[in-house]
PDB file of C-alpha atoms and ligand atoms in Angstrom:
ATOM      1  CA  UNK A 233     208.076 214.437 -55.352  1.00  0.00           C
ATOM      2  CA  UNK A 234     209.188 215.551 -59.290  1.00  0.00           C
ATOM      3  CA  UNK A 235     212.223 217.787 -59.489  1.00  0.00           C
ATOM      4  CA  UNK A 236     211.918 220.785 -61.388  1.00  0.00           C
ATOM      5  CA  UNK A 237     214.968 222.766 -60.036  1.00  0.00           C
ATOM      6  CA  UNK A 238     216.462 225.016 -63.183  1.00  0.00           C
ATOM      7  CA  UNK A 239     213.423 224.311 -64.987  1.00  0.00           C
ATOM      8  CA  UNK A 240     211.950 226.994 -66.852  1.00  0.00           C
ATOM      9  CA  UNK A 241     208.037 227.040 -66.800  1.00  0.00           C
ATOM     10  CA  UNK A 242     205.097 228.856 -68.878  1.00  0.00           C
ATOM     11  CA  UNK A 243     201.613 227.852 -68.078  1.00  0.00           C
ATOM     12  CA  UNK A 244     198.753 229.657 -70.281  1.00  0.00           C
ATOM     13  CA  UNK A 245     196.089 231.266 -68.579  1.00  0.00           C
ATOM     14  CA  UNK A 246     197.583 231.341 -65.180  1.00  0.00           C
ATOM     15  CA  UNK A 247     195.926 233.891 -63.046  1.00  0.00           C
ATOM     16  CA  UNK A 248     193.565 231.992 -61.520  1.00  0.00           C
ATOM     17  CA  UNK A 249     191.662 227.871 -61.930  1.00  0.00           C
ATOM     18  CA  UNK A 250     193.842 224.925 -62.958  1.00  0.00           C
ATOM     19  CA  UNK A 251     196.368 227.157 -64.629  1.00  0.00           C
ATOM     20  CA  UNK A 252     197.026 228.733 -61.948  1.00  0.00           C
ATOM     21  CA  UNK A 253     197.950 225.769 -59.392  1.00  0.00           C
ATOM     22  CA  UNK A 254     199.925 224.055 -61.954  1.00  0.00           C
ATOM     23  CA  UNK A 255     201.925 226.920 -61.758  1.00  0.00           C
ATOM     24  CA  UNK A 256     201.762 227.020 -58.051  1.00  0.00           C
ATOM     25  CA  UNK A 257     202.888 223.303 -57.577  1.00  0.00           C
ATOM     26  CA  UNK A 258     205.611 223.789 -60.417  1.00  0.00           C
ATOM     27  CA  UNK A 259     206.588 226.515 -58.098  1.00  0.00           C
ATOM     28  CA  UNK A 260     207.053 224.477 -55.592  1.00  0.00           C
ATOM     29  CA  UNK A 261     208.783 221.334 -57.220  1.00  0.00           C
ATOM     30  CA  UNK A 262     211.682 223.549 -57.656  1.00  0.00           C
ATOM     31  CA  UNK A 263     210.818 225.580 -61.260  1.00  0.00           C
ATOM     32  CA  UNK A 264     211.062 229.409 -62.806  1.00  0.00           C
ATOM     33  CA  UNK A 265     207.527 229.542 -63.539  1.00  0.00           C
ATOM     34  CA  UNK A 266     205.852 232.676 -65.808  1.00  0.00           C
ATOM     35  CA  UNK A 267     202.896 233.130 -65.281  1.00  0.00           C
ATOM     36  CA  UNK A 268     200.234 234.651 -68.243  1.00  0.00           C
ATOM     37  CA  UNK A 269     197.306 235.285 -68.785  1.00  0.00           C
ATOM     38  CA  UNK A 270     194.945 238.463 -69.963  1.00  0.00           C
ATOM     39  CA  UNK A 271     195.966 241.637 -67.758  1.00  0.00           C
ATOM     40  CA  UNK A 272     200.089 242.594 -66.646  1.00  0.00           C
ATOM     41  CA  UNK A 273     199.168 243.182 -62.959  1.00  0.00           C
ATOM     42  CA  UNK A 274     197.112 240.266 -62.416  1.00  0.00           C
ATOM     43  CA  UNK A 275     200.008 238.557 -63.527  1.00  0.00           C
ATOM     44  CA  UNK A 276     202.565 240.479 -61.488  1.00  0.00           C
ATOM     45  CA  UNK A 277     200.863 239.382 -58.351  1.00  0.00           C
ATOM     46  CA  UNK A 278     199.916 236.402 -59.279  1.00  0.00           C
ATOM     47  CA  UNK A 279     204.035 235.694 -59.965  1.00  0.00           C
ATOM     48  CA  UNK A 280     204.844 237.395 -56.582  1.00  0.00           C
ATOM     49  CA  UNK A 281     202.137 235.491 -53.872  1.00  0.00           C
ATOM     50  CA  UNK A 282     202.972 231.915 -55.893  1.00  0.00           C
ATOM     51  CA  UNK A 283     207.962 232.004 -55.850  1.00  0.00           C
ATOM     52  CA  UNK A 284     210.507 234.915 -55.664  1.00  0.00           C
ATOM     53  CA  UNK A 285     210.707 232.248 -59.292  1.00  0.00           C
ATOM     54  CA  UNK A 286     208.767 233.421 -60.843  1.00  0.00           C
ATOM     55  CA  UNK A 287     208.177 236.205 -63.052  1.00  0.00           C
ATOM     56  CA  UNK A 288     204.520 237.748 -64.673  1.00  0.00           C
ATOM     57  CA  UNK A 289     203.820 238.645 -68.533  1.00  0.00           C
ATOM     58  CA  UNK A 290     200.477 239.793 -69.804  1.00  0.00           C
ATOM     59  CA  UNK A 291     199.973 237.189 -73.164  1.00  0.00           C
ATOM     60  CA  UNK A 292     196.462 236.440 -75.153  1.00  0.00           C
ATOM     61  CA  UNK A 293     197.336 234.079 -76.774  1.00  0.00           C
ATOM     62  CA  UNK A 294     195.059 234.332 -79.355  1.00  0.00           C
ATOM     63  CA  UNK A 295     198.111 237.361 -80.758  1.00  0.00           C
ATOM     64  CA  UNK A 296     201.344 236.900 -82.449  1.00  0.00           C
ATOM     65  CA  UNK A 297     202.712 239.873 -80.986  1.00  0.00           C
ATOM     66  CA  UNK A 298     202.144 239.101 -77.845  1.00  0.00           C
ATOM     67  CA  UNK A 299     203.684 235.333 -77.569  1.00  0.00           C
ATOM     68  CA  UNK A 300     206.666 237.071 -80.045  1.00  0.00           C
ATOM     69  CA  UNK A 301     207.234 239.335 -76.823  1.00  0.00           C
ATOM     70  CA  UNK A 302     205.828 236.532 -73.907  1.00  0.00           C
ATOM     71  CA  UNK A 303     209.153 234.106 -75.619  1.00  0.00           C
ATOM     72  CA  UNK A 304     211.531 236.970 -75.507  1.00  0.00           C
ATOM     73  CA  UNK A 305     210.577 238.019 -71.660  1.00  0.00           C
ATOM     74  CA  UNK A 306     211.219 234.523 -70.608  1.00  0.00           C
ATOM     75  CA  UNK A 307     214.091 234.220 -71.975  1.00  0.00           C
ATOM     76  CA  UNK A 308     215.653 237.468 -71.074  1.00  0.00           C
ATOM     77  CA  UNK A 309     214.521 236.323 -67.255  1.00  0.00           C
ATOM     78  CA  UNK A 310     215.688 233.199 -67.169  1.00  0.00           C
ATOM     79  CA  UNK A 311     217.508 232.019 -70.357  1.00  0.00           C
ATOM     80  CA  UNK A 312     216.397 229.132 -70.982  1.00  0.00           C
ATOM     81  CA  UNK A 313     212.119 227.406 -71.842  1.00  0.00           C
ATOM     82  CA  UNK A 314     211.984 223.550 -71.034  1.00  0.00           C
ATOM     83  CA  UNK A 315     208.218 223.351 -69.689  1.00  0.00           C
ATOM     84  CA  UNK A 316     205.507 224.711 -72.013  1.00  0.00           C
ATOM     85  CA  UNK A 317     201.662 224.204 -70.984  1.00  0.00           C
ATOM     86  CA  UNK A 318     198.255 225.276 -72.765  1.00  0.00           C
ATOM     87  CA  UNK A 319     196.046 225.326 -70.600  1.00  0.00           C
ATOM     88  CA  UNK A 320     194.388 228.939 -70.994  1.00  0.00           C
ATOM     89  CA  UNK A 321     190.888 227.747 -72.876  1.00  0.00           C
ATOM     90  CA  UNK A 322     186.893 229.421 -72.683  1.00  0.00           C
ATOM     91  CA  UNK A 323     183.830 228.130 -72.791  1.00  0.00           C
ATOM     92  CA  UNK A 324     180.542 229.408 -74.197  1.00  0.00           C
ATOM     93  CA  UNK A 325     178.210 227.454 -74.395  1.00  0.00           C
ATOM     94  CA  UNK A 326     174.583 226.758 -76.155  1.00  0.00           C
ATOM     95  CA  UNK A 327     173.323 224.600 -78.443  1.00  0.00           C
ATOM     96  CA  UNK A 328     175.193 223.893 -82.064  1.00  0.00           C
ATOM     97  CA  UNK A 329     171.587 225.945 -83.991  1.00  0.00           C
ATOM     98  CA  UNK A 330     171.807 228.994 -80.958  1.00  0.00           C
ATOM     99  CA  UNK A 331     175.260 228.747 -81.491  1.00  0.00           C
ATOM    100  CA  UNK A 332     176.796 232.327 -82.913  1.00  0.00           C
ATOM    101  CA  UNK A 333     179.404 232.478 -85.003  1.00  0.00           C
ATOM    102  CA  UNK A 334     181.047 234.507 -83.547  1.00  0.00           C
ATOM    103  CA  UNK A 335     181.353 231.981 -80.341  1.00  0.00           C
ATOM    104  CA  UNK A 336     182.148 229.619 -82.639  1.00  0.00           C
ATOM    105  CA  UNK A 337     185.221 231.669 -83.378  1.00  0.00           C
ATOM    106  CA  UNK A 338     186.322 232.939 -80.029  1.00  0.00           C
ATOM    107  CA  UNK A 339     186.833 229.473 -78.832  1.00  0.00           C
ATOM    108  CA  UNK A 340     188.136 228.028 -81.596  1.00  0.00           C
ATOM    109  CA  UNK A 341     190.477 231.126 -81.718  1.00  0.00           C
ATOM    110  CA  UNK A 342     191.766 230.794 -78.297  1.00  0.00           C
ATOM    111  CA  UNK A 343     190.988 227.054 -77.274  1.00  0.00           C
ATOM    112  CA  UNK A 344     192.956 225.739 -80.328  1.00  0.00           C
ATOM    113  CA  UNK A 345     194.858 228.721 -81.882  1.00  0.00           C
ATOM    114  CA  UNK A 346     196.410 229.863 -78.653  1.00  0.00           C
ATOM    115  CA  UNK A 347     198.087 226.535 -78.758  1.00  0.00           C
ATOM    116  CA  UNK A 348     199.263 226.388 -81.727  1.00  0.00           C
ATOM    117  CA  UNK A 349     200.961 229.313 -81.745  1.00  0.00           C
ATOM    118  CA  UNK A 350     202.408 229.175 -78.813  1.00  0.00           C
ATOM    119  CA  UNK A 351     203.117 225.709 -79.658  1.00  0.00           C
ATOM    120  CA  UNK A 352     204.938 226.987 -82.421  1.00  0.00           C
ATOM    121  CA  UNK A 353     206.976 230.073 -80.829  1.00  0.00           C
ATOM    122  CA  UNK A 354     207.975 227.831 -78.409  1.00  0.00           C
ATOM    123  CA  UNK A 355     209.083 224.314 -80.250  1.00  0.00           C
ATOM    124  CA  UNK A 356     211.641 227.067 -82.290  1.00  0.00           C
ATOM    125  CA  UNK A 357     213.437 227.415 -78.997  1.00  0.00           C
ATOM    126  CA  UNK A 358     212.871 224.111 -77.569  1.00  0.00           C
ATOM    127  CA  UNK A 359     214.452 222.703 -80.838  1.00  0.00           C
ATOM    128  CA  UNK A 360     217.736 224.629 -81.071  1.00  0.00           C
ATOM    129  CA  UNK A 361     218.106 223.518 -76.978  1.00  0.00           C
ATOM    130  CA  UNK A 362     217.075 220.046 -77.496  1.00  0.00           C
ATOM    131  CA  UNK A 363     215.059 219.095 -75.121  1.00  0.00           C
ATOM    132  CA  UNK A 364     211.707 220.446 -73.743  1.00  0.00           C
ATOM    133  CA  UNK A 365     207.709 219.577 -72.969  1.00  0.00           C
ATOM    134  CA  UNK A 366     204.311 220.498 -73.797  1.00  0.00           C
ATOM    135  CA  UNK A 367     201.428 219.190 -72.321  1.00  0.00           C
ATOM    136  CA  UNK A 368     197.916 220.622 -73.763  1.00  0.00           C
ATOM    137  CA  UNK A 369     195.504 220.894 -71.881  1.00  0.00           C
ATOM    138  CA  UNK A 370     192.379 219.509 -73.953  1.00  0.00           C
ATOM    139  CA  UNK A 371     189.392 217.816 -72.068  1.00  0.00           C
ATOM    140  CA  UNK A 372     187.196 214.670 -71.958  1.00  0.00           C
ATOM    141  CA  UNK A 373     184.587 216.180 -74.196  1.00  0.00           C
ATOM    142  CA  UNK A 374     187.239 216.095 -76.652  1.00  0.00           C
ATOM    143  CA  UNK A 375     186.659 212.434 -76.796  1.00  0.00           C
ATOM    144  CA  UNK A 376     183.788 211.863 -76.346  1.00  0.00           C
ATOM    145  CA  UNK A 377     182.033 215.138 -77.801  1.00  0.00           C
ATOM    146  CA  UNK A 378     179.150 217.135 -75.297  1.00  0.00           C
ATOM    147  CA  UNK A 379     175.940 218.413 -76.074  1.00  0.00           C
ATOM    148  CA  UNK A 380     176.010 222.668 -75.999  1.00  0.00           C
ATOM    149  CA  UNK A 381     179.829 222.715 -76.558  1.00  0.00           C
ATOM    150  CA  UNK A 382     180.552 221.747 -80.082  1.00  0.00           C
ATOM    151  CA  UNK A 383     182.413 224.584 -80.371  1.00  0.00           C
ATOM    152  CA  UNK A 384     184.149 223.548 -77.004  1.00  0.00           C
ATOM    153  CA  UNK A 385     184.136 220.684 -78.290  1.00  0.00           C
ATOM    154  CA  UNK A 386     185.584 220.826 -81.840  1.00  0.00           C
ATOM    155  CA  UNK A 387     188.132 222.740 -79.571  1.00  0.00           C
ATOM    156  CA  UNK A 388     189.845 220.358 -77.738  1.00  0.00           C
ATOM    157  CA  UNK A 389     189.878 217.588 -80.537  1.00  0.00           C
ATOM    158  CA  UNK A 390     191.859 219.625 -82.389  1.00  0.00           C
ATOM    159  CA  UNK A 391     194.093 219.902 -79.303  1.00  0.00           C
ATOM    160  CA  UNK A 392     194.287 215.996 -78.991  1.00  0.00           C
ATOM    161  CA  UNK A 393     195.518 216.018 -82.866  1.00  0.00           C
ATOM    162  CA  UNK A 394     197.722 218.844 -82.877  1.00  0.00           C
ATOM    163  CA  UNK A 395     199.463 217.045 -80.141  1.00  0.00           C
ATOM    164  CA  UNK A 396     199.834 214.313 -81.751  1.00  0.00           C
ATOM    165  CA  UNK A 397     201.436 215.691 -85.430  1.00  0.00           C
ATOM    166  CA  UNK A 398     203.284 217.574 -82.619  1.00  0.00           C
ATOM    167  CA  UNK A 399     204.660 215.171 -81.728  1.00  0.00           C
ATOM    168  CA  UNK A 400     205.541 213.824 -84.666  1.00  0.00           C
ATOM    169  CA  UNK A 401     207.099 216.890 -85.763  1.00  0.00           C
ATOM    170  CA  UNK A 402     209.560 217.481 -82.670  1.00  0.00           C
ATOM    171  CA  UNK A 403     210.273 213.676 -81.289  1.00  0.00           C
ATOM    172  CA  UNK A 404     213.526 214.166 -83.213  1.00  0.00           C
ATOM    173  CA  UNK A 405     214.597 217.220 -80.832  1.00  0.00           C
ATOM    174  CA  UNK A 406     213.807 215.938 -77.711  1.00  0.00           C
ATOM    175  CA  UNK A 407     210.603 217.304 -77.467  1.00  0.00           C
ATOM    176  CA  UNK A 408     207.674 215.545 -76.079  1.00  0.00           C
ATOM    177  CA  UNK A 409     204.506 216.448 -76.650  1.00  0.00           C
ATOM    178  CA  UNK A 410     201.484 214.986 -75.021  1.00  0.00           C
ATOM    179  CA  UNK A 411     197.104 216.359 -73.743  1.00  0.00           C
ATOM    180  CA  UNK A 412     195.723 216.190 -70.465  1.00  0.00           C
ATOM    181  CA  UNK A 413     192.120 214.961 -70.950  1.00  0.00           C
ATOM    182  CA  UNK A 414     190.854 216.679 -67.748  1.00  0.00           C
ATOM    183  CA  UNK A 415     187.031 215.685 -66.111  1.00  0.00           C
ATOM    184  CA  UNK A 416     184.683 217.297 -63.712  1.00  0.00           C
ATOM    185  CA  UNK A 417     187.077 219.794 -62.201  1.00  0.00           C
ATOM    186  CA  UNK A 418     186.257 222.488 -59.487  1.00  0.00           C
ATOM    187  CA  UNK A 419     187.125 226.093 -61.053  1.00  0.00           C
ATOM    188  CA  UNK A 420     184.739 229.013 -62.284  1.00  0.00           C
ATOM    189  CA  UNK A 421     184.270 227.650 -65.174  1.00  0.00           C
ATOM    190  CA  UNK A 422     182.476 224.930 -64.169  1.00  0.00           C
ATOM    191  CA  UNK A 423     180.184 226.921 -60.945  1.00  0.00           C
ATOM    192  CA  UNK A 424     178.339 228.144 -63.695  1.00  0.00           C
ATOM    193  CA  UNK A 425     177.076 225.197 -65.081  1.00  0.00           C
ATOM    194  CA  UNK A 426     173.217 224.347 -64.682  1.00  0.00           C
ATOM    195  CA  UNK A 427     172.418 221.648 -60.664  1.00  0.00           C
ATOM    196  CA  UNK A 428     171.754 219.232 -63.604  1.00  0.00           C
ATOM    197  CA  UNK A 429     174.063 219.076 -65.435  1.00  0.00           C
ATOM    198  CA  UNK A 430     176.428 218.659 -62.625  1.00  0.00           C
ATOM    199  CA  UNK A 431     174.786 216.288 -61.128  1.00  0.00           C
ATOM    200  CA  UNK A 432     174.493 214.217 -64.484  1.00  0.00           C
ATOM    201  CA  UNK A 433     178.319 214.434 -64.497  1.00  0.00           C
ATOM    202  CA  UNK A 434     179.644 213.594 -60.751  1.00  0.00           C
ATOM    203  CA  UNK A 435     176.633 210.770 -60.736  1.00  0.00           C
ATOM    204  CA  UNK A 436     178.376 209.103 -63.106  1.00  0.00           C
ATOM    205  CA  UNK A 437     182.477 209.435 -61.391  1.00  0.00           C
ATOM    206  CA  UNK A 438     183.712 206.335 -60.135  1.00  0.00           C
ATOM    207  CA  UNK A 439     185.939 208.010 -57.118  1.00  0.00           C
ATOM    208  CA  UNK A 440     182.395 209.896 -56.481  1.00  0.00           C
ATOM    209  CA  UNK A 441     183.612 213.233 -55.898  1.00  0.00           C
ATOM    210  CA  UNK A 442     185.033 216.210 -58.446  1.00  0.00           C
ATOM    211  CA  UNK A 443     188.682 216.526 -59.836  1.00  0.00           C
ATOM    212  CA  UNK A 444     190.291 219.820 -58.018  1.00  0.00           C
ATOM    213  CA  UNK A 445     192.677 221.244 -60.248  1.00  0.00           C
ATOM    214  CA  UNK A 446     196.156 219.831 -57.763  1.00  0.00           C
ATOM    215  CA  UNK A 447     194.531 216.417 -59.149  1.00  0.00           C
ATOM    216  CA  UNK A 448     195.141 217.725 -62.922  1.00  0.00           C
ATOM    217  CA  UNK A 449     198.309 219.237 -62.013  1.00  0.00           C
ATOM    218  CA  UNK A 450     199.357 215.680 -61.178  1.00  0.00           C
ATOM    219  CA  UNK A 451     198.921 213.938 -64.115  1.00  0.00           C
ATOM    220  CA  UNK A 452     200.730 217.280 -65.832  1.00  0.00           C
ATOM    221  CA  UNK A 453     203.773 217.726 -64.061  1.00  0.00           C
ATOM    222  CA  UNK A 454     204.541 214.221 -64.470  1.00  0.00           C
ATOM    223  CA  UNK A 455     204.100 214.169 -68.527  1.00  0.00           C
ATOM    224  CA  UNK A 456     206.289 217.379 -67.870  1.00  0.00           C
ATOM    225  CA  UNK A 457     208.801 215.823 -66.276  1.00  0.00           C
ATOM    226  CA  UNK A 458     212.205 214.083 -67.298  1.00  0.00           C
ATOM    227  CA  UNK A 459     210.573 210.761 -66.231  1.00  0.00           C
ATOM    228  CA  UNK A 460     208.241 210.689 -68.878  1.00  0.00           C
ATOM    229  CA  UNK A 461     211.208 210.764 -71.234  1.00  0.00           C
ATOM    230  CA  UNK A 462     209.358 208.161 -73.218  1.00  0.00           C
ATOM    231  CA  UNK A 463     206.113 209.230 -73.858  1.00  0.00           C
ATOM    232  CA  UNK A 464     205.208 210.820 -76.329  1.00  0.00           C
ATOM    233  CA  UNK A 465     201.517 211.770 -78.513  1.00  0.00           C
ATOM    234  CA  UNK A 466     199.457 210.938 -75.570  1.00  0.00           C
ATOM    235  CA  UNK A 467     196.417 212.057 -74.118  1.00  0.00           C
ATOM    236  CA  UNK A 468     195.111 211.238 -70.044  1.00  0.00           C
ATOM    237  CA  UNK A 469     192.151 211.385 -68.901  1.00  0.00           C
ATOM    238  CA  UNK A 470     192.424 212.615 -65.212  1.00  0.00           C
ATOM    239  CA  UNK A 471     188.966 212.648 -64.381  1.00  0.00           C
ATOM    240  CA  UNK A 472     187.882 209.974 -61.582  1.00  0.00           C
ATOM    241  CA  UNK A 473     187.221 207.030 -63.820  1.00  0.00           C
ATOM    242  CA  UNK A 474     183.813 209.190 -65.481  1.00  0.00           C
ATOM    243  CA  UNK A 475     185.345 208.065 -69.560  1.00  0.00           C
ATOM    244  CA  UNK A 476     185.559 203.824 -68.454  1.00  0.00           C
TER     245      UNK A 476
HETATM  246  P1  NAP B 219     189.270 229.201 -65.582  1.00  0.00           P
HETATM  247  O1  NAP B 219     188.631 229.585 -64.561  1.00  0.00           O
HETATM  248  O2  NAP B 219     188.061 230.047 -66.425  1.00  0.00           O
HETATM  249  O3  NAP B 219     190.612 230.032 -66.750  1.00  0.00           O
HETATM  250  C1  NAP B 219     191.072 229.888 -67.686  1.00  0.00           C
HETATM  251  C2  NAP B 219     191.443 231.005 -67.692  1.00  0.00           C
HETATM  252  O4  NAP B 219     192.347 231.572 -68.988  1.00  0.00           O
HETATM  253  C3  NAP B 219     192.252 232.499 -66.858  1.00  0.00           C
HETATM  254  O5  NAP B 219     193.002 232.631 -65.903  1.00  0.00           O
HETATM  255  C4  NAP B 219     192.163 233.317 -68.314  1.00  0.00           C
HETATM  256  O6  NAP B 219     191.823 234.587 -67.696  1.00  0.00           O
HETATM  257  C5  NAP B 219     192.295 232.595 -69.028  1.00  0.00           C
HETATM  258  N1  NAP B 219     192.836 232.944 -70.909  1.00  0.00           N
HETATM  259  C6  NAP B 219     191.100 232.887 -70.750  1.00  0.00           C
HETATM  260  N2  NAP B 219     191.106 233.613 -72.954  1.00  0.00           N
HETATM  261  C7  NAP B 219     192.715 233.648 -72.503  1.00  0.00           C
HETATM  262  C8  NAP B 219     193.478 234.525 -73.894  1.00  0.00           C
HETATM  263  N3  NAP B 219     192.909 234.281 -74.942  1.00  0.00           N
HETATM  264  N4  NAP B 219     195.012 234.443 -73.810  1.00  0.00           N
HETATM  265  C9  NAP B 219     196.037 234.150 -72.691  1.00  0.00           C
HETATM  266  N5  NAP B 219     195.087 233.520 -71.554  1.00  0.00           N
HETATM  267  C10 NAP B 219     193.458 233.313 -71.247  1.00  0.00           C
HETATM  268  O7  NAP B 219     189.189 227.889 -66.446  1.00  0.00           O
HETATM  269  P2  NAP B 219     189.893 225.996 -66.023  1.00  0.00           P
HETATM  270  O8  NAP B 219     188.486 225.252 -65.645  1.00  0.00           O
HETATM  271  O9  NAP B 219     190.897 226.954 -65.259  1.00  0.00           O
HETATM  272  O10 NAP B 219     190.333 225.974 -67.261  1.00  0.00           O
HETATM  273  C11 NAP B 219     191.702 225.423 -67.798  1.00  0.00           C
HETATM  274  C12 NAP B 219     191.993 224.735 -69.036  1.00  0.00           C
HETATM  275  O11 NAP B 219     191.472 223.099 -67.967  1.00  0.00           O
HETATM  276  C13 NAP B 219     191.007 225.385 -69.992  1.00  0.00           C
HETATM  277  O12 NAP B 219     191.284 225.081 -71.208  1.00  0.00           O
HETATM  278  C14 NAP B 219     189.226 224.677 -69.578  1.00  0.00           C
HETATM  279  O13 NAP B 219     189.378 223.770 -71.487  1.00  0.00           O
HETATM  280  C15 NAP B 219     190.695 223.222 -68.957  1.00  0.00           C
HETATM  281  N6  NAP B 219     189.055 222.219 -68.516  1.00  0.00           N
HETATM  282  C16 NAP B 219     188.946 222.709 -67.332  1.00  0.00           C
HETATM  283  C17 NAP B 219     187.557 222.064 -67.251  1.00  0.00           C
HETATM  284  C18 NAP B 219     186.855 221.453 -65.719  1.00  0.00           C
HETATM  285  O14 NAP B 219     186.226 220.935 -65.423  1.00  0.00           O
HETATM  286  N7  NAP B 219     186.917 223.170 -65.245  1.00  0.00           N
HETATM  287  C19 NAP B 219     187.391 221.017 -67.890  1.00  0.00           C
HETATM  288  C20 NAP B 219     188.302 219.920 -68.634  1.00  0.00           C
HETATM  289  C21 NAP B 219     189.012 220.694 -69.314  1.00  0.00           C
HETATM  290  P3  NAP B 219     190.470 235.968 -67.300  1.00  0.00           P
HETATM  291  O15 NAP B 219     190.695 235.324 -65.739  1.00  0.00           O
HETATM  292  O16 NAP B 219     191.385 236.522 -67.691  1.00  0.00           O
HETATM  293  O17 NAP B 219     189.524 235.432 -67.407  1.00  0.00           O
END
């Protein structure tokens, strides 16, 4: 089992779905966890449920002031920041010719600008520590594109550019930056997909089952661990062979 004893981990969008599963796995491996999402009461409740070494801090990833407050609350509670997972994300799917500008902006704001703001704020602290791990949750559609997801695919492709650029900028300070690109994972996000889309995805998964949030967590925890010190700027697909 990977050891995160005394490591301080922030997972954005961690009140539910993949983010919550990531937080649970980090806690199981000994980490001190910051649950952060849009609702303060929910963050605190999830923190209580997960670990005595967890705190809940509301932060909208698109709001610079929230991010600054999140970093300060983490430092006040735990004194340092070892790992940040940029997980918060949304979809607003429709064909591009029908896509409202506001749905383009909202998806890009949360999925891409949010990760930039969190990375920038955390990197300042990690640079002083001369160590850190940042893992961005992209998607296989950021590599391949997907009809009906022009905004989402663009945001996830942008995250890969952000991953590689920040890896180059931060490496000399002991900070690695990597991305995980999940395929079809069972969460509320995928429950809303039409049955035909779901079926077409699953037919192409080599391991013949949808992924679970825990499958994603295994990859993220590895990239966030001391054992992954020689890996940076990479994108790891967790898709059961969907993109092979
Ligand atoms: P989810 O169940 O919808 O959870 C997303 C989380 O992000 C929610 O807790 C949500 O909070 C939070 N969030 C939304 N907007 C936010 C904001 N502005 N600031 C802070 N938090 C915000 O989605 P998921 O399936 O777990 O997805 C997690 C990540 O994996 C996303 O980046 C997604 O794009 C990526 N991903 C998922 C799949 C998949 O198959 N599920 C595949 C590839 C990539 P609320 O509860 O308040 O809305």
